[in-house]
CSV table of C-alpha atoms in Angstrom, one decimal:
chain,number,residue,atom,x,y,z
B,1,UNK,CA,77.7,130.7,136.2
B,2,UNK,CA,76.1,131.3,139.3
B,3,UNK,CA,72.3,131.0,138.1
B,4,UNK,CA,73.8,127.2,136.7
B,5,UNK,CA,75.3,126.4,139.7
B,6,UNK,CA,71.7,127.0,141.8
B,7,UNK,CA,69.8,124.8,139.6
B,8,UNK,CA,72.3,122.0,140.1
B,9,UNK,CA,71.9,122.2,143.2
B,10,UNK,CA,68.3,122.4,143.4
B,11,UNK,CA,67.9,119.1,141.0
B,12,UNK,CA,70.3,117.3,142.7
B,13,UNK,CA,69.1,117.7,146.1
B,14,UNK,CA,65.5,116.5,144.7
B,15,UNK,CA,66.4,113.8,142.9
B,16,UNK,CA,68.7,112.5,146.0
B,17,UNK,CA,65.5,113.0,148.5
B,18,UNK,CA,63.1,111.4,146.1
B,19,UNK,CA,65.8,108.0,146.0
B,20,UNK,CA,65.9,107.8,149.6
B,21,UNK,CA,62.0,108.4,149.8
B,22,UNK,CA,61.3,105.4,147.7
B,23,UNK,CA,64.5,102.9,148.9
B,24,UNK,CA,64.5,103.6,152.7
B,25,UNK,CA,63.2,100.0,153.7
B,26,UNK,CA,62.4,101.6,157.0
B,27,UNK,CA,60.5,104.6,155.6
B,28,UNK,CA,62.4,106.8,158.1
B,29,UNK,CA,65.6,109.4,158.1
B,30,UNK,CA,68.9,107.6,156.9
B,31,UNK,CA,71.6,107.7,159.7
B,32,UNK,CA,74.5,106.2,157.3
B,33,UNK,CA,77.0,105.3,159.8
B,34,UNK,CA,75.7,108.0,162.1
B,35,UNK,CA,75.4,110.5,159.7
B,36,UNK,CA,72.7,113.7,159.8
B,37,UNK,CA,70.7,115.4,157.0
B,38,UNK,CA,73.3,117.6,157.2
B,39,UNK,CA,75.6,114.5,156.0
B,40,UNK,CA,73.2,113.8,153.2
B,41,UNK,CA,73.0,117.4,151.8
B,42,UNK,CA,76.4,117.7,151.6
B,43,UNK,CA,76.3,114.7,149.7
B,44,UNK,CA,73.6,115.6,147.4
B,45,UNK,CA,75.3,118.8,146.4
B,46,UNK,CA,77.8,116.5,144.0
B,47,UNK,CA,75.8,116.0,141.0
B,48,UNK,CA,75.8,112.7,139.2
B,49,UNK,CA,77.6,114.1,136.4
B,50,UNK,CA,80.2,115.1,138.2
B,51,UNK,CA,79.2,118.5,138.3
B,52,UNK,CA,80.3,120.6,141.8
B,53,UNK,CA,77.7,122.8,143.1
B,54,UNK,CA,78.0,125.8,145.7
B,55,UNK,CA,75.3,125.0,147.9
B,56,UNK,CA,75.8,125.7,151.4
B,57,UNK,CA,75.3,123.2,154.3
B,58,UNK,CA,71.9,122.6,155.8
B,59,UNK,CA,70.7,125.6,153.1
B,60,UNK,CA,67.8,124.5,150.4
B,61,UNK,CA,67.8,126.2,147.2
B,62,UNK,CA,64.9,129.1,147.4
B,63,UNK,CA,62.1,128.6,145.0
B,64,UNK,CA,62.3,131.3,142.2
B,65,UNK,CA,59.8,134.2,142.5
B,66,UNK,CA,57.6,134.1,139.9
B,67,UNK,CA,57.3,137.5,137.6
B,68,UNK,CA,53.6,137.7,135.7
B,69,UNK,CA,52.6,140.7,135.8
B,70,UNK,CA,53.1,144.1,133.8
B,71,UNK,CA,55.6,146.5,135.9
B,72,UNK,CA,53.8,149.7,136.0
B,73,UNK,CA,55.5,151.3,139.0
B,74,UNK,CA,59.2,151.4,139.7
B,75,UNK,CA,60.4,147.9,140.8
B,76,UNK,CA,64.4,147.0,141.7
B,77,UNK,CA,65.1,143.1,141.5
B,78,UNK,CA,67.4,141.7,143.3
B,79,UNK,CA,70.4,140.2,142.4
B,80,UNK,CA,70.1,137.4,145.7
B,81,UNK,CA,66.9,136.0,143.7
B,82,UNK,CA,66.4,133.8,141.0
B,83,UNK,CA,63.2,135.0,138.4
B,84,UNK,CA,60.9,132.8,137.0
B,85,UNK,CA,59.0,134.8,134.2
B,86,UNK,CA,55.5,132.7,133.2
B,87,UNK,CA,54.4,135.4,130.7
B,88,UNK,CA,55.7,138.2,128.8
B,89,UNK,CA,56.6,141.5,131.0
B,90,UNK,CA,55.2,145.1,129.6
B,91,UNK,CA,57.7,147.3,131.6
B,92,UNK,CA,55.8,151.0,131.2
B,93,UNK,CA,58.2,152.1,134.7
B,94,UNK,CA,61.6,152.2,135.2
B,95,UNK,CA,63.2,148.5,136.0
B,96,UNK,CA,66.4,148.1,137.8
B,97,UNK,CA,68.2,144.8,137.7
B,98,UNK,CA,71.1,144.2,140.2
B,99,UNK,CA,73.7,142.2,139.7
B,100,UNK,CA,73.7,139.3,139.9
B,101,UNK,CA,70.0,138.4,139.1
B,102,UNK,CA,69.0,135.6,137.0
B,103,UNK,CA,65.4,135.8,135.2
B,104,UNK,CA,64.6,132.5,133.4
B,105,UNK,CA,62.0,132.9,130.8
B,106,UNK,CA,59.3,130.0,129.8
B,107,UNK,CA,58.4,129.4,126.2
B,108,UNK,CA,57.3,132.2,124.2
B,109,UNK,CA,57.5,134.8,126.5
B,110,UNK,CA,59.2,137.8,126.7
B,111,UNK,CA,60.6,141.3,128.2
B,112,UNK,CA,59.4,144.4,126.7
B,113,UNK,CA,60.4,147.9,127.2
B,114,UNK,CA,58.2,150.9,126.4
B,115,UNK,CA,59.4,154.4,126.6
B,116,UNK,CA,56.4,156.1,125.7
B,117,UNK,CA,54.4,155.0,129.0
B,118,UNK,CA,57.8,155.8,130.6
B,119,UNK,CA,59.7,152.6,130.6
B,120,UNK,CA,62.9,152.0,131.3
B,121,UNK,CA,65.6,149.0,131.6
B,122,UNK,CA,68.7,149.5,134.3
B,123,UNK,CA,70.5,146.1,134.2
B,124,UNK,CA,74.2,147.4,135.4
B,125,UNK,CA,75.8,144.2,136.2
B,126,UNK,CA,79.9,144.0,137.2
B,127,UNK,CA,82.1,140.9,135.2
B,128,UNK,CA,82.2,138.9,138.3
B,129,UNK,CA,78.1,139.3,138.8
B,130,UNK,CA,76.7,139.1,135.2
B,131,UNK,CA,72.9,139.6,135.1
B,132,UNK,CA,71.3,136.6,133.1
B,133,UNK,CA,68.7,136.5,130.9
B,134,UNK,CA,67.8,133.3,129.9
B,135,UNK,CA,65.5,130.4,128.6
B,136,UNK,CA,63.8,127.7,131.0
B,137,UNK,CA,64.8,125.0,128.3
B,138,UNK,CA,68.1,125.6,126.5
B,139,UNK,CA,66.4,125.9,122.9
B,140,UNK,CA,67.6,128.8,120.2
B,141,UNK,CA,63.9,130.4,120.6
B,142,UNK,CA,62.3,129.2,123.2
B,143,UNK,CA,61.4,133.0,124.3
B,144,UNK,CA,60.8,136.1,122.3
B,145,UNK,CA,63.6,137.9,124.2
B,146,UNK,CA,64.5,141.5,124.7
B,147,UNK,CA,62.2,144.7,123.0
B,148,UNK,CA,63.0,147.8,123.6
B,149,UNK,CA,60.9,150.6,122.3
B,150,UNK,CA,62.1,153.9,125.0
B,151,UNK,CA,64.4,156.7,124.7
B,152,UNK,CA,65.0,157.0,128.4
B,153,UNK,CA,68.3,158.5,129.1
B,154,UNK,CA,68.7,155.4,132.1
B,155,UNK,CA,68.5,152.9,130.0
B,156,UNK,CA,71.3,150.4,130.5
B,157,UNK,CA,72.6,146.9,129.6
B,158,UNK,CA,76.2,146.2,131.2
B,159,UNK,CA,78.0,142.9,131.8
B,160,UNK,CA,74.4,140.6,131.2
B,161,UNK,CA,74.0,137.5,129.6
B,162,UNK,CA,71.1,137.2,127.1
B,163,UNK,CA,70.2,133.8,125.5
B,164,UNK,CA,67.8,131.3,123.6
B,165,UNK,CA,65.6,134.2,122.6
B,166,UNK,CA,64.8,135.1,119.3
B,167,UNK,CA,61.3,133.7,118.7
B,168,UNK,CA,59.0,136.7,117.7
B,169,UNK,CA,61.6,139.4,118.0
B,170,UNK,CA,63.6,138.6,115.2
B,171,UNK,CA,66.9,139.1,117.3
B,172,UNK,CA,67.7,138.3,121.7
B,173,UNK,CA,67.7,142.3,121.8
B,174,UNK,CA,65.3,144.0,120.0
B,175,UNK,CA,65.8,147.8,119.8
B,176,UNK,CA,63.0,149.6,118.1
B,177,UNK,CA,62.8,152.8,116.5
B,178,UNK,CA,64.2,155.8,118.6
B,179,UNK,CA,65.5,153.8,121.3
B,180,UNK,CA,68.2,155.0,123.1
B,181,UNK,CA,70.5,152.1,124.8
B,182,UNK,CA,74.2,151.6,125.8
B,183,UNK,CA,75.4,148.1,125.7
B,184,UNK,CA,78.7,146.8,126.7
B,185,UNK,CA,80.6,143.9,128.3
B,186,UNK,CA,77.4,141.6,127.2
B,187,UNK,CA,77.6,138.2,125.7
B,188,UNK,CA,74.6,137.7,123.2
B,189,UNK,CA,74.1,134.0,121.9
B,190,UNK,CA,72.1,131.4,121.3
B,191,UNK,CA,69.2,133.2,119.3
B,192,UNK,CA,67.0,131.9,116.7
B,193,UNK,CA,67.6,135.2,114.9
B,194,UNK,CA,69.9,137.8,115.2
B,195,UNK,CA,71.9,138.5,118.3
B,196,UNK,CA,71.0,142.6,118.4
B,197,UNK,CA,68.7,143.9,115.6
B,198,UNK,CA,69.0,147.8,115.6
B,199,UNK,CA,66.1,149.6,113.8
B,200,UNK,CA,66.1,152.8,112.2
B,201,UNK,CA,67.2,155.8,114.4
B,202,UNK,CA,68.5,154.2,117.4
B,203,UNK,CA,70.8,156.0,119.7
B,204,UNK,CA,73.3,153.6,121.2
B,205,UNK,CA,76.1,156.2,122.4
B,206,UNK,CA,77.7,153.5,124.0
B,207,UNK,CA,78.7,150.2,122.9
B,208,UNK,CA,81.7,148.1,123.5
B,209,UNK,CA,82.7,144.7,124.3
B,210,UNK,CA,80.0,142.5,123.6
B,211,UNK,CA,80.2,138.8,121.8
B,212,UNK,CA,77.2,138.1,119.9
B,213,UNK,CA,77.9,134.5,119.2
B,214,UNK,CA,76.1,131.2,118.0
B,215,UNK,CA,72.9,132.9,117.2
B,216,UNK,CA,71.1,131.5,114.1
B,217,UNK,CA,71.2,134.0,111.7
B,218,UNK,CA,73.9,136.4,112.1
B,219,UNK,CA,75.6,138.5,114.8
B,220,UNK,CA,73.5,141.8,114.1
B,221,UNK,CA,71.4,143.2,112.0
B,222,UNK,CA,71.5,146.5,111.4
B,223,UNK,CA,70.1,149.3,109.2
B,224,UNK,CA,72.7,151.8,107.7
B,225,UNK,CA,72.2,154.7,109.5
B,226,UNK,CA,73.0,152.8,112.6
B,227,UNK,CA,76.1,151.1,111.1
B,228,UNK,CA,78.5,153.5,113.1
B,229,UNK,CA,77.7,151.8,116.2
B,230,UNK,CA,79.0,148.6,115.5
B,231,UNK,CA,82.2,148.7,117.7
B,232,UNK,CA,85.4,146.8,116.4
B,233,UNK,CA,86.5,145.6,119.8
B,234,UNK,CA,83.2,143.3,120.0
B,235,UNK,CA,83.1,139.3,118.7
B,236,UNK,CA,81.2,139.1,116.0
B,237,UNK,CA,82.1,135.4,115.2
B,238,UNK,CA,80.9,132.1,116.0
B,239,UNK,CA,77.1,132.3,114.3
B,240,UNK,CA,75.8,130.6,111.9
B,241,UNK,CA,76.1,132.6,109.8
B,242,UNK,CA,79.0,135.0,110.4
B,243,UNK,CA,77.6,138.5,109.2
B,244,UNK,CA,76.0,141.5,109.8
B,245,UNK,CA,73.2,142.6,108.1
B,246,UNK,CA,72.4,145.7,106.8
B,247,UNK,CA,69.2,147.1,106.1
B,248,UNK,CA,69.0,149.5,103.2
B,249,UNK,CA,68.5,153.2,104.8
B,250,UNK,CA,70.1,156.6,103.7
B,251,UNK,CA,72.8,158.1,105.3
B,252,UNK,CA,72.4,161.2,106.2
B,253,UNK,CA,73.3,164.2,109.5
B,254,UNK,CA,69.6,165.0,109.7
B,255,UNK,CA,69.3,161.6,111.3
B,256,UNK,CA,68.5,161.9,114.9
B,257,UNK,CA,71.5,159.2,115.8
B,258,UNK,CA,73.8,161.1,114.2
B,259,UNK,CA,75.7,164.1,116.5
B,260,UNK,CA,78.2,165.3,113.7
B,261,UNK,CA,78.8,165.4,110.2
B,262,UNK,CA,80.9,162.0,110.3
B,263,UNK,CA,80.6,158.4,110.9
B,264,UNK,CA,83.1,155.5,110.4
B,265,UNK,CA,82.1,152.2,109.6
B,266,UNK,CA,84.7,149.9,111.3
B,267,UNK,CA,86.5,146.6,110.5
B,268,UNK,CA,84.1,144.3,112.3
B,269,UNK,CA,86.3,141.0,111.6
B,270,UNK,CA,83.0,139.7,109.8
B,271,UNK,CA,81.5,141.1,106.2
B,272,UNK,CA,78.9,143.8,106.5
B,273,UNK,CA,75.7,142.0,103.8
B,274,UNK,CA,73.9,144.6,102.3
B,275,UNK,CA,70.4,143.6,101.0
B,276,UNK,CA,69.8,147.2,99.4
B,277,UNK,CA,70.6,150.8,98.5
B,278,UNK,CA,72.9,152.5,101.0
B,279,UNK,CA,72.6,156.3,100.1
B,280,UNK,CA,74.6,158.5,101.5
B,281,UNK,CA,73.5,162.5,102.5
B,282,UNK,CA,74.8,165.4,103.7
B,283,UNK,CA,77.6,163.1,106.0
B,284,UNK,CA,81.4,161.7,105.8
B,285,UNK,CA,81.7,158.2,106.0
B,286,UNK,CA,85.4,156.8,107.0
B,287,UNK,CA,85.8,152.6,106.5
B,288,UNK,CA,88.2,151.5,108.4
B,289,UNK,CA,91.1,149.3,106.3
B,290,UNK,CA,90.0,145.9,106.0
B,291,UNK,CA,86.4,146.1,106.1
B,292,UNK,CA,84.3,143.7,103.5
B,293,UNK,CA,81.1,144.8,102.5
B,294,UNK,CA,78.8,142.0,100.5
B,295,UNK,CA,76.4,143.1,98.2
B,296,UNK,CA,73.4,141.3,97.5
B,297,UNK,CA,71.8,141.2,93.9
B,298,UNK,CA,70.6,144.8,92.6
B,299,UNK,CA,71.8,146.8,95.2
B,300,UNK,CA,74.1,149.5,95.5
B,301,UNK,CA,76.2,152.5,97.5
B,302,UNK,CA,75.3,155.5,96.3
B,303,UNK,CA,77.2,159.0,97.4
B,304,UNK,CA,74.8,162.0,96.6
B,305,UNK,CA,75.5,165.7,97.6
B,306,UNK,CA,77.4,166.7,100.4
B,307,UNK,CA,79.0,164.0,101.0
B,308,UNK,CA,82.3,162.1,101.0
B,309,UNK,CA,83.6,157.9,101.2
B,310,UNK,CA,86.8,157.7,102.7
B,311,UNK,CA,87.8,154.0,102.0
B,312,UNK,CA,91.9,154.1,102.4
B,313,UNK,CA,93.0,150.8,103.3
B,314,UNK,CA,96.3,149.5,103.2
B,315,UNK,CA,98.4,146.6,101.5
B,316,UNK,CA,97.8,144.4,104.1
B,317,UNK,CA,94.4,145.2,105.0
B,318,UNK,CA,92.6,146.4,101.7
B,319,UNK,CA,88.9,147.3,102.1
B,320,UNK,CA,86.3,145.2,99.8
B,321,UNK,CA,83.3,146.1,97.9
B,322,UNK,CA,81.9,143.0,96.4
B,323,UNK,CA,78.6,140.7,95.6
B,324,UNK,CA,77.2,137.9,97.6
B,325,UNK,CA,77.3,135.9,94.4
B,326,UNK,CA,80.5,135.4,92.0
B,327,UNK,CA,78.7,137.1,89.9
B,328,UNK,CA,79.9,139.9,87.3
B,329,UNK,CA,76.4,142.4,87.3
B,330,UNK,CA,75.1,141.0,90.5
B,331,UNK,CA,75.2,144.6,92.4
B,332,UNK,CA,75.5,148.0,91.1
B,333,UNK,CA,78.8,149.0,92.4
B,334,UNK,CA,80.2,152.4,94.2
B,335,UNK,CA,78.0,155.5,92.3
B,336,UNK,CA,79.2,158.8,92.8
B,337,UNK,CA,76.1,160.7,92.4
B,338,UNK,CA,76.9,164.9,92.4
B,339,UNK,CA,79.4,164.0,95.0
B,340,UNK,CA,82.2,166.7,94.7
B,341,UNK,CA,83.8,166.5,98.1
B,342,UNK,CA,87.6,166.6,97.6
B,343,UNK,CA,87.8,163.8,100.0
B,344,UNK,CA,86.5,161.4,98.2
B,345,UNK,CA,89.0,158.3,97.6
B,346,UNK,CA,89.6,154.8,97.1
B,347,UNK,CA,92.8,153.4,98.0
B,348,UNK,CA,94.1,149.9,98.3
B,349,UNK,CA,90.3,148.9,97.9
B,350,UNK,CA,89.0,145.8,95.3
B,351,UNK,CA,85.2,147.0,94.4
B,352,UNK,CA,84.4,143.5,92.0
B,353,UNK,CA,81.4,141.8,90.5
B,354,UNK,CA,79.4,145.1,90.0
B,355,UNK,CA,78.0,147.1,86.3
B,356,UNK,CA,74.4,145.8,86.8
B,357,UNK,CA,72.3,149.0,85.9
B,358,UNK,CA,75.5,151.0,85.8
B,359,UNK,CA,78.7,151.9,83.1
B,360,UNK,CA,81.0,150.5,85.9
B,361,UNK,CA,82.2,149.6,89.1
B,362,UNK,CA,82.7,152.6,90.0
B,363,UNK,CA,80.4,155.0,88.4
B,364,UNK,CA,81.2,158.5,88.6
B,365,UNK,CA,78.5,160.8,87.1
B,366,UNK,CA,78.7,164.8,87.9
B,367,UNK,CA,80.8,163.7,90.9
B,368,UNK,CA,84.0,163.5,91.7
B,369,UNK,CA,86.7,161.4,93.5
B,370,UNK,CA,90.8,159.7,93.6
B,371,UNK,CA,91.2,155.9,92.8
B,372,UNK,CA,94.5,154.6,93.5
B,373,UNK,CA,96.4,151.4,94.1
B,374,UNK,CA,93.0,150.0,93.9
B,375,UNK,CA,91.7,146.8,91.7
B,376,UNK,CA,88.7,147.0,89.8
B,377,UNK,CA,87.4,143.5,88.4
B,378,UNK,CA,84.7,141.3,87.2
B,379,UNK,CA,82.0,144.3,86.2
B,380,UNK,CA,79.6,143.0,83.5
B,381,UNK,CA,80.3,146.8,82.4
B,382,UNK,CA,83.9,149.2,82.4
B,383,UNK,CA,86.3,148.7,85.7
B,384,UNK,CA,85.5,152.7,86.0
B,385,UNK,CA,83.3,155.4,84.4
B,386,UNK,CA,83.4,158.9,84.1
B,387,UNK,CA,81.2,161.2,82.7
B,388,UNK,CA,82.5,164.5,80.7
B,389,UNK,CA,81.5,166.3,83.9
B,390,UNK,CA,82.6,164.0,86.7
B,391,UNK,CA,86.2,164.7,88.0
B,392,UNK,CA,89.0,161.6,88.5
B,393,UNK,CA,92.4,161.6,89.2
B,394,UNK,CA,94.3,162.5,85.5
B,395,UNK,CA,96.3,159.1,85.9
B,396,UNK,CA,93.1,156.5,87.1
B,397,UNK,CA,93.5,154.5,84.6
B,398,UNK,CA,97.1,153.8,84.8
B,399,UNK,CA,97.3,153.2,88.8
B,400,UNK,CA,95.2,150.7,89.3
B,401,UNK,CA,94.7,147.5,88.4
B,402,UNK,CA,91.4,145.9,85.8
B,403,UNK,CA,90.4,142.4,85.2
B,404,UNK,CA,87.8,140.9,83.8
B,405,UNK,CA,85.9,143.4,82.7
B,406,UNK,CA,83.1,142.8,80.3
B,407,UNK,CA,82.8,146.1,78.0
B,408,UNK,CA,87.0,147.1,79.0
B,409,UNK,CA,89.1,148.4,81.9
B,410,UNK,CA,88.8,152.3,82.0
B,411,UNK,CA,86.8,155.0,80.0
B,412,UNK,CA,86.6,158.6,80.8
B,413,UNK,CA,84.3,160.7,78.9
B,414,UNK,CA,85.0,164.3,77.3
């Protein structure tokens, strides 16, 4: 990357002039068979290491201009200059980034975005002229990273390169409550958290293409009403621990992210962990075949009015609801809570380990919905249960597949 090549460069040539400095016996210029201090910058530009830098003959690295201050008025930086940041930035105007730019934070600093005094974050970089975001030593941490807290329509994060944050924010990006922030083409590593942490009601109408790799504790973390953004043509692998997190949250259309009565929850490549009660409200969710959803202990997903889970996967790519822990009882499992959307259906899905403060896996109580060519295993209650008023397919016991159940396969009351 460019912002690497520069500080090559810029090391190489100062470690070369301070050698000569103290080994010139005759304290003056070297003139190496005749050469010039052209000659001996074109000689310092070949790191030690072997490393080739791009430095131009007879041109010295610029120093980087240092950023210190809060940006209160409208500021463009350019993408010809290197950025030293020496203490954390309160945008409250709107920053533009060109590409190309490289802004290297020191330790436990930061970059912080706030709509309400009419921040915003432009940083529209192209694949050849990333815009870098980075840490002056390479330590998981060693700044806070990105925050945004602004619903400003300009916001923007294309093609950029954020890294080594993670220190105070949780996550290398940040986005707060409200926020409203496309991000695409972006490579997110190295944090000491998260990659992206999306909070509550964060509108993100754009977001594609990013890799959100070797960051400490996951790829993203994420809370359910914001699960719809995840894109399946991003990287999600490569983390410590390869997962998304998500926050427990209801589900629901009157959420101010949410533009229609549907959202799908995609096949990320990586298991969705849930550490609490997803309700849904009022919505359709779709999950793509071959999603994995990981339950941690006590939780559930619970379908109330209104709305519908699609979950058709396939034989090759069946769509799993299951517990964190090999545990029978560790979650709840799938409730279907006054649900009576037609639309409701499991197929070619394994929904295991559940029955903790329910009759079932799947728990259908004055709700309704089709299980088929599904498997239904390991509940410390039934496979399924049905209440005399909820509604099942007539042959649910017979089409799909029970093991292990601890109190038996299948009961339907009447």
């Amino acid at each position: 990357m460019k912002y690497r090549r520069s500080f090559i460069a810029t090391l190489s040539l100062s470690a070369f002039a301070g050698c000569l400095s103290s080994n010139d016996d005759n304290g003056g210029t070297p003139t190496d068979t005749g050469g010039t201090p052209t000659d001996v910058t074109e000689t310092a530009t070949d790191a030690d290491d072997g490393t080739e830098t791009e430095t131009e003959d007879g041109d010295d690295e610029a120093e980087p201009e240092i950023l210190s201050e809060d940006i209160t008025t409208d500021r463009t930086l350019s993408g010809e200059t290197v950025y030293r940041v020496t203490d954390t930035l309160r945008v409250e105007a709107a920053l533009t980034i060109e590409p190309g730019a490289t802004l290297i934070f020191e330790e436990d600093t930061g970059l912080e975005i706030y709509g309400h005094e009419d921040g915003s974050i432009i940083a529209d970089g192209t694949a050849s002229e990333e815009i870098v975001f980075t840490a002056s030593q390479e330590t998981p941490g060693w700044w806070n990273g990105i925050f945004v807290w602004s619903e400003a329509r300009n916001n923007r994060l294309n093609h950029v390169v954020v890294e080594y944050g993670g220190r105070n924010n949780e996550a290398n990006i940040h986005l707060d409550s409200s926020t409203y922030l496309p991000l695409t083409n972006s490579t997110v590593t190295n944090s000491d958290g998260y990659g992206l942490y999306i909070d509550e009601n964060v509108t993100m109408p754009d977001v594609d293409s990013n890799e959100y790799t070797e960051n400490e504790r996951g790829a993203v973390r994420v809370t359910a009403n914001n699960l719809h953004y995840l894109d399946s043509e991003s990287s999600y692998t490569g983390n410590t621990a390869d997962v998304v997190v998500v926050e427990a949250e209801t589900v629901s259309v009157e959420d101010d992210n949410v533009d229609s009565g549907a959202v799908t929850w995609h096949n990320l490549g990586v298991p969705y962990r849930v550490n609490g009660q997803i309700r849904v409200e009022d919505i359709e969710v779709t999950v793509d075949p071959g999603a994995v959803f990981r339950f941690e202990e006590g939780t559930s997903i619970q379908m109330a009015p209104d709305s519908a889970l699609i979950a058709e996967g396939t034989p090759e790519e069946e769509i799993v609801f299951t517990a964190t822990d090999d545990v029978p009882g560790w979650w709840d499992g799938i409730v279907m809570s006054f649900s009576e959307s037609r639309k409701n259906i499991l197929k070619h899905a394994i929904v295991e380990y559940g029955g903790r403060d329910t009759s079932g896996n799947v728990h259908v109580e004055s709700g309704r919905i089709k299980v088929v060519d599904s498997t239904l295993r390991h509940s410390e209650a039934l496979g399924l249960w049905s209440s005399d008023d909820g509604t099942v397919n007539d042959d649910v016991c017979a089409v799909n597949e029970y093991q292990d159940n601890a109190e038996g396969d299948c009961t339907i009351e009447t």
